[in-house]
């Protein structure tokens, strides 16, 4: 007789079931970190960036400090001063009132330009304008001649002004009353481009604005005009 087939399962005792079929204890996988002491790539890159930023800010600070020191040295060495301007003479060559209430005037104004700087000169350029106003109406206009003023120099600038103006009867009457009273208020407006020159170096051009409020005693042609009072305001535009 053939032997019976072996069973497909194995009978285990109770003792063996308790000891062999118990699941193994749970083991936690602890993550491993790479030590920075062995030259990790991330830490080295951050440190290099911080060093670059620190060097950059140190360079900027040093550059600002150097520029400030150089600017202070130039200011102390050259000692820049603002030039002064004054109307030293005012003469009338023509003052003709026409029947149509128009007025033809011809004035010569001499402006004294004083440059007190020891090492700084000025170039008075083209495209200047000078006008004489009465009660916000222009009487005549002209231009300042182009010239260069050296350091420690006083120059008298002669300016020829001429023009026709349309005066109404009311404005002409007010002007005549001022002439009879011997106190005629005028406004001289000057605008001139000026270039600052330090040694042989020409700096940026600046538009200098000068307003001179004058009170003169008469506007009679070929008669000495007395300046009773004057007031000056200055400005500049780039």
mmCIF file of C-alpha atoms in Angstrom:
data_model
loop_
_atom_site.group_PDB
_atom_site.id
_atom_site.type_symbol
_atom_site.label_atom_id
_atom_site.label_comp_id
_atom_site.label_asym_id
_atom_site.label_seq_id
_atom_site.Cartn_x
_atom_site.Cartn_y
_atom_site.Cartn_z
ATOM 1 C CA UNK A 1 0.000 0.000 0.000
ATOM 2 C CA UNK A 2 1.162 3.493 -0.761
ATOM 3 C CA UNK A 3 1.968 5.870 2.063
ATOM 4 C CA UNK A 4 -0.614 8.538 2.648
ATOM 5 C CA UNK A 5 0.263 11.986 1.207
ATOM 6 C CA UNK A 6 1.848 14.510 3.474
ATOM 7 C CA UNK A 7 -0.467 17.281 4.628
ATOM 8 C CA UNK A 8 0.009 20.710 3.131
ATOM 9 C CA UNK A 9 0.076 22.294 6.534
ATOM 10 C CA UNK A 10 2.034 21.672 9.671
ATOM 11 C CA UNK A 11 0.459 21.358 13.007
ATOM 12 C CA UNK A 12 2.204 23.477 15.583
ATOM 13 C CA UNK A 13 1.988 23.248 19.240
ATOM 14 C CA UNK A 14 0.603 26.038 21.339
ATOM 15 C CA UNK A 15 4.010 26.810 22.746
ATOM 16 C CA UNK A 16 5.564 27.043 19.327
ATOM 17 C CA UNK A 17 2.724 29.257 18.070
ATOM 18 C CA UNK A 18 3.302 31.784 20.824
ATOM 19 C CA UNK A 19 7.026 32.053 20.240
ATOM 20 C CA UNK A 20 7.428 31.732 16.490
ATOM 21 C CA UNK A 21 4.506 33.577 14.985
ATOM 22 C CA UNK A 22 4.903 36.793 17.016
ATOM 23 C CA UNK A 23 5.732 39.755 14.680
ATOM 24 C CA UNK A 24 9.172 41.250 15.087
ATOM 25 C CA UNK A 25 9.447 44.450 17.114
ATOM 26 C CA UNK A 26 8.995 47.722 15.230
ATOM 27 C CA UNK A 27 12.243 49.423 14.332
ATOM 28 C CA UNK A 28 12.319 53.135 13.659
ATOM 29 C CA UNK A 29 14.471 54.249 10.779
ATOM 30 C CA UNK A 30 16.585 57.079 12.146
ATOM 31 C CA UNK A 31 17.595 59.559 9.356
ATOM 32 C CA UNK A 32 21.256 60.045 8.838
ATOM 33 C CA UNK A 33 22.640 63.579 8.514
ATOM 34 C CA UNK A 34 25.856 64.378 6.772
ATOM 35 C CA UNK A 35 28.267 66.131 9.039
ATOM 36 C CA UNK A 36 29.262 69.680 8.053
ATOM 37 C CA UNK A 37 32.739 68.952 9.261
ATOM 38 C CA UNK A 38 33.258 66.688 6.251
ATOM 39 C CA UNK A 39 32.714 69.584 3.771
ATOM 40 C CA UNK A 40 29.007 69.725 2.940
ATOM 41 C CA UNK A 41 28.307 71.693 -0.257
ATOM 42 C CA UNK A 42 25.330 73.764 1.007
ATOM 43 C CA UNK A 43 27.039 75.294 4.042
ATOM 44 C CA UNK A 44 30.122 76.324 2.110
ATOM 45 C CA UNK A 45 28.052 78.127 -0.546
ATOM 46 C CA UNK A 46 26.117 80.190 2.023
ATOM 47 C CA UNK A 47 29.308 81.238 3.764
ATOM 48 C CA UNK A 48 30.859 82.318 0.479
ATOM 49 C CA UNK A 49 27.797 84.443 -0.377
ATOM 50 C CA UNK A 50 27.894 86.161 3.026
ATOM 51 C CA UNK A 51 31.560 86.997 2.549
ATOM 52 C CA UNK A 52 30.859 88.473 -0.895
ATOM 53 C CA UNK A 53 28.011 90.615 0.464
ATOM 54 C CA UNK A 54 30.182 91.891 3.320
ATOM 55 C CA UNK A 55 33.003 92.757 0.927
ATOM 56 C CA UNK A 56 30.573 94.547 -1.382
ATOM 57 C CA UNK A 57 29.160 96.711 1.410
ATOM 58 C CA UNK A 58 32.635 97.484 2.718
ATOM 59 C CA UNK A 59 33.669 98.601 -0.759
ATOM 60 C CA UNK A 60 30.584 100.834 -1.117
ATOM 61 C CA UNK A 61 31.213 102.392 2.291
ATOM 62 C CA UNK A 62 34.862 103.032 1.456
ATOM 63 C CA UNK A 63 33.921 104.551 -1.927
ATOM 64 C CA UNK A 64 31.362 106.910 -0.355
ATOM 65 C CA UNK A 65 33.845 107.920 2.318
ATOM 66 C CA UNK A 66 36.552 108.565 -0.300
ATOM 67 C CA UNK A 67 34.209 110.651 -2.476
ATOM 68 C CA UNK A 68 33.051 112.659 0.532
ATOM 69 C CA UNK A 69 36.638 113.318 1.576
ATOM 70 C CA UNK A 70 37.643 114.310 -1.958
ATOM 71 C CA UNK A 71 34.644 116.654 -2.259
ATOM 72 C CA UNK A 72 35.478 118.269 1.083
ATOM 73 C CA UNK A 73 39.076 118.754 -0.031
ATOM 74 C CA UNK A 74 37.977 120.426 -3.276
ATOM 75 C CA UNK A 75 35.522 122.669 -1.433
ATOM 76 C CA UNK A 76 38.153 123.662 1.134
ATOM 77 C CA UNK A 77 40.847 124.228 -1.520
ATOM 78 C CA UNK A 78 38.789 126.189 -4.063
ATOM 79 C CA UNK A 79 36.479 127.921 -1.533
ATOM 80 C CA UNK A 80 33.676 128.643 -4.085
ATOM 81 C CA UNK A 81 31.804 131.928 -3.713
ATOM 82 C CA UNK A 82 28.734 133.235 -5.526
ATOM 83 C CA UNK A 83 29.479 136.141 -7.917
ATOM 84 C CA UNK A 84 27.570 139.361 -7.410
ATOM 85 C CA UNK A 85 25.851 141.583 -9.974
ATOM 86 C CA UNK A 86 24.862 145.221 -9.695
ATOM 87 C CA UNK A 87 23.408 147.810 -12.083
ATOM 88 C CA UNK A 88 26.021 150.536 -11.859
ATOM 89 C CA UNK A 89 24.719 152.821 -14.599
ATOM 90 C CA UNK A 90 21.454 153.422 -16.446
ATOM 91 C CA UNK A 91 21.226 155.798 -19.379
ATOM 92 C CA UNK A 92 18.421 156.707 -21.791
ATOM 93 C CA UNK A 93 19.167 157.261 -25.474
ATOM 94 C CA UNK A 94 15.568 157.342 -26.715
ATOM 95 C CA UNK A 95 12.149 157.627 -25.100
ATOM 96 C CA UNK A 96 9.634 158.511 -27.780
ATOM 97 C CA UNK A 97 5.880 158.364 -27.279
ATOM 98 C CA UNK A 98 3.986 158.057 -30.557
ATOM 99 C CA UNK A 99 0.428 159.234 -31.362
ATOM 100 C CA UNK A 100 -0.831 155.625 -31.500
ATOM 101 C CA UNK A 101 0.203 155.213 -27.832
ATOM 102 C CA UNK A 102 3.174 153.047 -28.782
ATOM 103 C CA UNK A 103 6.516 153.737 -27.153
ATOM 104 C CA UNK A 104 10.031 153.388 -28.561
ATOM 105 C CA UNK A 105 12.785 153.172 -25.967
ATOM 106 C CA UNK A 106 16.532 152.701 -26.123
ATOM 107 C CA UNK A 107 18.454 152.188 -22.902
ATOM 108 C CA UNK A 108 22.041 151.306 -22.052
ATOM 109 C CA UNK A 109 22.449 149.381 -18.818
ATOM 110 C CA UNK A 110 25.868 148.687 -17.326
ATOM 111 C CA UNK A 111 26.003 145.688 -15.008
ATOM 112 C CA UNK A 112 29.014 145.220 -12.755
ATOM 113 C CA UNK A 113 29.882 141.509 -12.430
ATOM 114 C CA UNK A 114 32.190 140.730 -9.514
ATOM 115 C CA UNK A 115 33.903 137.329 -9.376
ATOM 116 C CA UNK A 116 35.552 136.999 -5.939
ATOM 117 C CA UNK A 117 36.833 133.432 -6.462
ATOM 118 C CA UNK A 118 40.547 132.757 -6.399
ATOM 119 C CA UNK A 119 40.584 129.668 -8.656
ATOM 120 C CA UNK A 120 37.186 129.683 -10.382
ATOM 121 C CA UNK A 121 36.194 131.494 -13.578
ATOM 122 C CA UNK A 122 32.940 131.863 -15.504
ATOM 123 C CA UNK A 123 31.938 131.744 -19.157
ATOM 124 C CA UNK A 124 28.868 133.788 -20.057
ATOM 125 C CA UNK A 125 27.367 132.035 -23.043
ATOM 126 C CA UNK A 126 24.955 132.814 -25.821
ATOM 127 C CA UNK A 127 21.154 132.776 -25.704
ATOM 128 C CA UNK A 128 21.015 135.306 -22.870
ATOM 129 C CA UNK A 129 18.170 137.758 -22.434
ATOM 130 C CA UNK A 130 17.800 141.091 -20.671
ATOM 131 C CA UNK A 131 14.562 143.054 -20.505
ATOM 132 C CA UNK A 132 13.335 146.216 -18.779
ATOM 133 C CA UNK A 133 9.775 146.059 -17.488
ATOM 134 C CA UNK A 134 7.376 148.747 -16.329
ATOM 135 C CA UNK A 135 4.174 147.664 -14.590
ATOM 136 C CA UNK A 136 4.544 144.112 -16.034
ATOM 137 C CA UNK A 137 4.896 145.493 -19.578
ATOM 138 C CA UNK A 138 8.165 145.165 -21.471
ATOM 139 C CA UNK A 139 9.755 148.435 -22.565
ATOM 140 C CA UNK A 140 12.829 147.044 -24.320
ATOM 141 C CA UNK A 141 15.141 144.031 -24.441
ATOM 142 C CA UNK A 142 18.668 142.993 -25.388
ATOM 143 C CA UNK A 143 21.414 140.436 -24.821
ATOM 144 C CA UNK A 144 24.584 140.092 -22.773
ATOM 145 C CA UNK A 145 27.704 139.692 -24.951
ATOM 146 C CA UNK A 146 29.462 136.333 -24.795
ATOM 147 C CA UNK A 147 32.684 136.557 -22.763
ATOM 148 C CA UNK A 148 34.879 134.744 -20.242
ATOM 149 C CA UNK A 149 35.475 136.202 -16.802
ATOM 150 C CA UNK A 150 38.663 135.073 -15.030
ATOM 151 C CA UNK A 151 39.087 134.640 -11.301
ATOM 152 C CA UNK A 152 39.398 137.667 -9.012
ATOM 153 C CA UNK A 153 37.930 139.955 -11.655
ATOM 154 C CA UNK A 154 35.377 142.759 -11.865
ATOM 155 C CA UNK A 155 33.853 143.341 -15.318
ATOM 156 C CA UNK A 156 31.459 146.092 -16.409
ATOM 157 C CA UNK A 157 29.010 144.592 -18.914
ATOM 158 C CA UNK A 158 27.454 147.160 -21.254
ATOM 159 C CA UNK A 159 24.039 146.042 -22.522
ATOM 160 C CA UNK A 160 22.130 147.852 -25.269
ATOM 161 C CA UNK A 161 18.343 147.520 -24.920
ATOM 162 C CA UNK A 162 15.789 148.716 -27.456
ATOM 163 C CA UNK A 163 12.221 148.005 -28.424
ATOM 164 C CA UNK A 164 8.734 149.162 -29.340
ATOM 165 C CA UNK A 165 5.941 148.555 -26.867
ATOM 166 C CA UNK A 166 2.198 148.961 -27.266
ATOM 167 C CA UNK A 167 1.118 151.132 -24.350
ATOM 168 C CA UNK A 168 -2.501 151.948 -23.672
ATOM 169 C CA UNK A 169 -3.594 155.410 -22.653
ATOM 170 C CA UNK A 170 -3.955 154.383 -18.988
ATOM 171 C CA UNK A 171 -0.468 152.878 -18.740
ATOM 172 C CA UNK A 172 1.060 155.814 -20.573
ATOM 173 C CA UNK A 173 -0.643 158.244 -18.213
ATOM 174 C CA UNK A 174 0.663 156.353 -15.168
ATOM 175 C CA UNK A 175 4.184 156.426 -16.602
ATOM 176 C CA UNK A 176 3.946 160.172 -17.183
ATOM 177 C CA UNK A 177 2.818 160.709 -13.587
ATOM 178 C CA UNK A 178 5.823 158.714 -12.336
ATOM 179 C CA UNK A 179 8.114 160.791 -14.515
ATOM 180 C CA UNK A 180 6.739 164.021 -13.070
ATOM 181 C CA UNK A 181 7.081 162.712 -9.499
ATOM 182 C CA UNK A 182 10.704 161.767 -10.086
ATOM 183 C CA UNK A 183 10.224 158.141 -8.967
ATOM 184 C CA UNK A 184 9.867 155.621 -11.788
ATOM 185 C CA UNK A 185 9.817 151.925 -10.794
ATOM 186 C CA UNK A 186 11.469 149.574 -13.268
ATOM 187 C CA UNK A 187 12.319 145.891 -13.254
ATOM 188 C CA UNK A 188 15.432 144.600 -15.017
ATOM 189 C CA UNK A 189 15.235 140.860 -15.712
ATOM 190 C CA UNK A 190 18.416 139.015 -16.671
ATOM 191 C CA UNK A 191 18.748 135.392 -17.762
ATOM 192 C CA UNK A 192 22.147 134.152 -18.903
ATOM 193 C CA UNK A 193 23.740 130.687 -19.272
ATOM 194 C CA UNK A 194 26.925 130.501 -17.193
ATOM 195 C CA UNK A 195 29.562 127.761 -17.278
ATOM 196 C CA UNK A 196 31.745 127.298 -14.198
ATOM 197 C CA UNK A 197 35.443 126.834 -15.052
ATOM 198 C CA UNK A 198 37.906 125.297 -12.571
ATOM 199 C CA UNK A 199 41.397 125.497 -14.015
ATOM 200 C CA UNK A 200 41.029 124.066 -17.529
ATOM 201 C CA UNK A 201 37.963 122.009 -16.629
ATOM 202 C CA UNK A 202 34.530 123.327 -17.691
ATOM 203 C CA UNK A 203 31.643 122.092 -15.566
ATOM 204 C CA UNK A 204 27.944 121.902 -16.317
ATOM 205 C CA UNK A 205 26.168 124.991 -17.680
ATOM 206 C CA UNK A 206 23.762 126.778 -15.318
ATOM 207 C CA UNK A 207 21.112 129.371 -16.190
ATOM 208 C CA UNK A 208 21.577 132.309 -13.839
ATOM 209 C CA UNK A 209 18.523 134.475 -13.155
ATOM 210 C CA UNK A 210 18.820 137.996 -11.770
ATOM 211 C CA UNK A 211 15.918 140.347 -11.074
ATOM 212 C CA UNK A 212 16.742 143.936 -10.206
ATOM 213 C CA UNK A 213 13.996 146.248 -8.989
ATOM 214 C CA UNK A 214 15.072 149.826 -9.667
ATOM 215 C CA UNK A 215 13.614 153.222 -8.891
ATOM 216 C CA UNK A 216 15.060 155.956 -11.128
ATOM 217 C CA UNK A 217 14.481 159.684 -11.026
ATOM 218 C CA UNK A 218 13.910 160.282 -14.770
ATOM 219 C CA UNK A 219 13.824 158.720 -18.231
ATOM 220 C CA UNK A 220 14.765 161.780 -20.240
ATOM 221 C CA UNK A 221 17.047 161.103 -23.238
ATOM 222 C CA UNK A 222 20.686 162.195 -22.922
ATOM 223 C CA UNK A 223 20.217 163.172 -19.277
ATOM 224 C CA UNK A 224 21.946 161.535 -16.347
ATOM 225 C CA UNK A 225 19.643 159.037 -14.705
ATOM 226 C CA UNK A 226 19.896 158.715 -10.951
ATOM 227 C CA UNK A 227 19.247 155.316 -9.351
ATOM 228 C CA UNK A 228 17.307 156.083 -6.160
ATOM 229 C CA UNK A 229 17.026 152.497 -4.894
ATOM 230 C CA UNK A 230 17.716 148.942 -6.018
ATOM 231 C CA UNK A 231 16.817 145.475 -4.824
ATOM 232 C CA UNK A 232 18.215 142.201 -6.194
ATOM 233 C CA UNK A 233 16.996 138.600 -6.212
ATOM 234 C CA UNK A 234 18.969 135.671 -7.611
ATOM 235 C CA UNK A 235 18.095 132.222 -8.858
ATOM 236 C CA UNK A 236 19.455 129.371 -10.953
ATOM 237 C CA UNK A 237 18.085 126.564 -13.098
ATOM 238 C CA UNK A 238 19.764 123.499 -14.613
#
